[in-house]
Amino acid sequence: MTTAIQRALQGAAEVPLEVARRAVDVFERLGQLESMSSASMLSDLRVGRLMAASAVRGALENVAINLESITDANFAERLRSESATLLFRVTEGTAVISR
């Protein structure tokens, strides 16, 4: 029973981590469009990036809450490390949006 619960918790952490990965991808792609977009589209791109960054943060909150109950230390550390990397990518990019 405990093994099944742990597997379920791992799945519950992996799904929002995948959401965060995809949202980071959207965030970064929108950032690439800024240099080639018209001035009238700039605010739309920036709002989209802020929304993607919020999606990343929300998904990572779900990862974190599930990691609290996972007993596989290696698994948990791997997800914590990737979560930190993803958060850093949007945190750095969000600072640019705020200018």
PDB file of C-alpha atoms in Angstrom:
ATOM      1  CA  MET A   1       0.000   0.000   0.000  1.00  0.00           C
ATOM      2  CA  THR A   2       2.753   2.496   0.893  1.00  0.00           C
ATOM      3  CA  THR A   3       4.537   1.833  -2.404  1.00  0.00           C
ATOM      4  CA  ALA A   4       1.366   2.595  -4.341  1.00  0.00           C
ATOM      5  CA  ILE A   5       0.844   5.799  -2.391  1.00  0.00           C
ATOM      6  CA  GLN A   6       4.414   6.883  -3.024  1.00  0.00           C
ATOM      7  CA  ARG A   7       4.039   6.178  -6.764  1.00  0.00           C
ATOM      8  CA  ALA A   8       0.832   8.212  -6.795  1.00  0.00           C
ATOM      9  CA  LEU A   9       2.545  11.090  -4.996  1.00  0.00           C
ATOM     10  CA  GLN A  10       5.393  11.010  -7.494  1.00  0.00           C
ATOM     11  CA  GLY A  11       2.901  11.196 -10.334  1.00  0.00           C
ATOM     12  CA  ALA A  12       1.123  14.034  -8.569  1.00  0.00           C
ATOM     13  CA  ALA A  13       4.436  15.923  -8.482  1.00  0.00           C
ATOM     14  CA  GLU A  14       5.519  15.062 -12.028  1.00  0.00           C
ATOM     15  CA  VAL A  15       2.340  16.313 -13.710  1.00  0.00           C
ATOM     16  CA  PRO A  16       2.581  19.920 -12.474  1.00  0.00           C
ATOM     17  CA  LEU A  17       6.327  19.858 -13.134  1.00  0.00           C
ATOM     18  CA  GLU A  18       5.525  19.125 -16.782  1.00  0.00           C
ATOM     19  CA  VAL A  19       3.062  22.028 -16.748  1.00  0.00           C
ATOM     20  CA  ALA A  20       5.838  24.263 -15.393  1.00  0.00           C
ATOM     21  CA  ARG A  21       8.238  23.091 -18.121  1.00  0.00           C
ATOM     22  CA  ARG A  22       5.732  23.923 -20.832  1.00  0.00           C
ATOM     23  CA  ALA A  23       4.843  27.268 -19.289  1.00  0.00           C
ATOM     24  CA  VAL A  24       8.548  28.195 -19.143  1.00  0.00           C
ATOM     25  CA  ASP A  25       8.781  27.329 -22.832  1.00  0.00           C
ATOM     26  CA  VAL A  26       5.835  29.638 -23.609  1.00  0.00           C
ATOM     27  CA  PHE A  27       7.371  32.349 -21.416  1.00  0.00           C
ATOM     28  CA  GLU A  28      10.690  32.186 -23.258  1.00  0.00           C
ATOM     29  CA  ARG A  29       9.140  31.985 -26.737  1.00  0.00           C
ATOM     30  CA  LEU A  30       7.051  35.070 -26.051  1.00  0.00           C
ATOM     31  CA  GLY A  31      10.220  36.830 -24.931  1.00  0.00           C
ATOM     32  CA  GLN A  32      11.857  35.992 -28.259  1.00  0.00           C
ATOM     33  CA  LEU A  33       8.978  37.646 -30.091  1.00  0.00           C
ATOM     34  CA  GLU A  34       9.467  41.004 -28.383  1.00  0.00           C
ATOM     35  CA  SER A  35      12.373  42.041 -30.596  1.00  0.00           C
ATOM     36  CA  MET A  36      10.411  41.399 -33.788  1.00  0.00           C
ATOM     37  CA  SER A  37       6.955  42.619 -32.777  1.00  0.00           C
ATOM     38  CA  SER A  38       5.377  45.974 -33.344  1.00  0.00           C
ATOM     39  CA  ALA A  39       5.096  48.431 -30.475  1.00  0.00           C
ATOM     40  CA  SER A  40       1.333  47.895 -30.394  1.00  0.00           C
ATOM     41  CA  MET A  41       1.847  44.200 -29.590  1.00  0.00           C
ATOM     42  CA  LEU A  42       4.464  44.686 -26.908  1.00  0.00           C
ATOM     43  CA  SER A  43       2.038  44.980 -24.010  1.00  0.00           C
ATOM     44  CA  ASP A  44       0.187  41.848 -25.152  1.00  0.00           C
ATOM     45  CA  LEU A  45       3.435  39.887 -25.258  1.00  0.00           C
ATOM     46  CA  ARG A  46       4.439  41.130 -21.829  1.00  0.00           C
ATOM     47  CA  VAL A  47       1.067  40.259 -20.320  1.00  0.00           C
ATOM     48  CA  GLY A  48       1.343  36.805 -21.886  1.00  0.00           C
ATOM     49  CA  ARG A  49       4.771  36.381 -20.347  1.00  0.00           C
ATOM     50  CA  LEU A  50       3.488  37.434 -16.929  1.00  0.00           C
ATOM     51  CA  MET A  51       0.642  34.930 -17.237  1.00  0.00           C
ATOM     52  CA  ALA A  52       3.067  32.163 -18.233  1.00  0.00           C
ATOM     53  CA  ALA A  53       5.297  33.063 -15.270  1.00  0.00           C
ATOM     54  CA  SER A  54       2.272  32.811 -12.971  1.00  0.00           C
ATOM     55  CA  ALA A  55       1.463  29.396 -14.429  1.00  0.00           C
ATOM     56  CA  VAL A  56       5.016  28.278 -13.669  1.00  0.00           C
ATOM     57  CA  ARG A  57       4.840  29.512 -10.091  1.00  0.00           C
ATOM     58  CA  GLY A  58       1.443  27.901  -9.514  1.00  0.00           C
ATOM     59  CA  ALA A  59       2.544  24.572 -10.946  1.00  0.00           C
ATOM     60  CA  LEU A  60       5.708  24.613  -8.842  1.00  0.00           C
ATOM     61  CA  GLU A  61       3.621  25.206  -5.715  1.00  0.00           C
ATOM     62  CA  ASN A  62       1.807  21.965  -6.513  1.00  0.00           C
ATOM     63  CA  VAL A  63       5.121  20.176  -7.027  1.00  0.00           C
ATOM     64  CA  ALA A  64       6.422  21.445  -3.695  1.00  0.00           C
ATOM     65  CA  ILE A  65       3.375  20.400  -1.688  1.00  0.00           C
ATOM     66  CA  ASN A  66       3.566  16.861  -3.067  1.00  0.00           C
ATOM     67  CA  LEU A  67       7.309  16.605  -2.465  1.00  0.00           C
ATOM     68  CA  GLU A  68       6.692  17.094   1.257  1.00  0.00           C
ATOM     69  CA  SER A  69       5.186  13.586   1.427  1.00  0.00           C
ATOM     70  CA  ILE A  70       7.583  11.770  -0.907  1.00  0.00           C
ATOM     71  CA  THR A  71      10.060   9.516   0.863  1.00  0.00           C
ATOM     72  CA  ASP A  72      12.392   8.875  -2.110  1.00  0.00           C
ATOM     73  CA  ALA A  73      15.062  11.463  -1.368  1.00  0.00           C
ATOM     74  CA  ASN A  74      16.734  11.195  -4.777  1.00  0.00           C
ATOM     75  CA  PHE A  75      13.457  11.685  -6.621  1.00  0.00           C
ATOM     76  CA  ALA A  76      12.507  14.627  -4.414  1.00  0.00           C
ATOM     77  CA  GLU A  77      15.900  16.300  -4.815  1.00  0.00           C
ATOM     78  CA  ARG A  78      15.799  15.904  -8.593  1.00  0.00           C
ATOM     79  CA  LEU A  79      12.389  17.585  -8.753  1.00  0.00           C
ATOM     80  CA  ARG A  80      13.409  20.316  -6.298  1.00  0.00           C
ATOM     81  CA  SER A  81      16.490  21.051  -8.384  1.00  0.00           C
ATOM     82  CA  GLU A  82      14.552  21.240 -11.632  1.00  0.00           C
ATOM     83  CA  SER A  83      11.879  23.354  -9.948  1.00  0.00           C
ATOM     84  CA  ALA A  84      14.520  25.833  -8.807  1.00  0.00           C
ATOM     85  CA  THR A  85      15.950  26.027 -12.323  1.00  0.00           C
ATOM     86  CA  LEU A  86      12.540  26.651 -13.879  1.00  0.00           C
ATOM     87  CA  LEU A  87      11.707  29.297 -11.294  1.00  0.00           C
ATOM     88  CA  PHE A  88      15.027  31.030 -11.914  1.00  0.00           C
ATOM     89  CA  ARG A  89      14.348  31.158 -15.650  1.00  0.00           C
ATOM     90  CA  VAL A  90      11.062  33.008 -15.213  1.00  0.00           C
ATOM     91  CA  THR A  91      12.276  35.145 -12.309  1.00  0.00           C
ATOM     92  CA  GLU A  92      15.160  36.488 -14.397  1.00  0.00           C
ATOM     93  CA  GLY A  93      12.885  37.058 -17.381  1.00  0.00           C
ATOM     94  CA  THR A  94      10.173  38.717 -15.312  1.00  0.00           C
ATOM     95  CA  ALA A  95      12.676  41.304 -14.072  1.00  0.00           C
ATOM     96  CA  VAL A  96      13.133  42.385 -17.692  1.00  0.00           C
ATOM     97  CA  ILE A  97       9.359  42.738 -18.194  1.00  0.00           C
ATOM     98  CA  SER A  98       9.075  45.110 -15.239  1.00  0.00           C
ATOM     99  CA  ARG A  99      11.185  47.823 -16.837  1.00  0.00           C
TER     100      ARG A  99
END
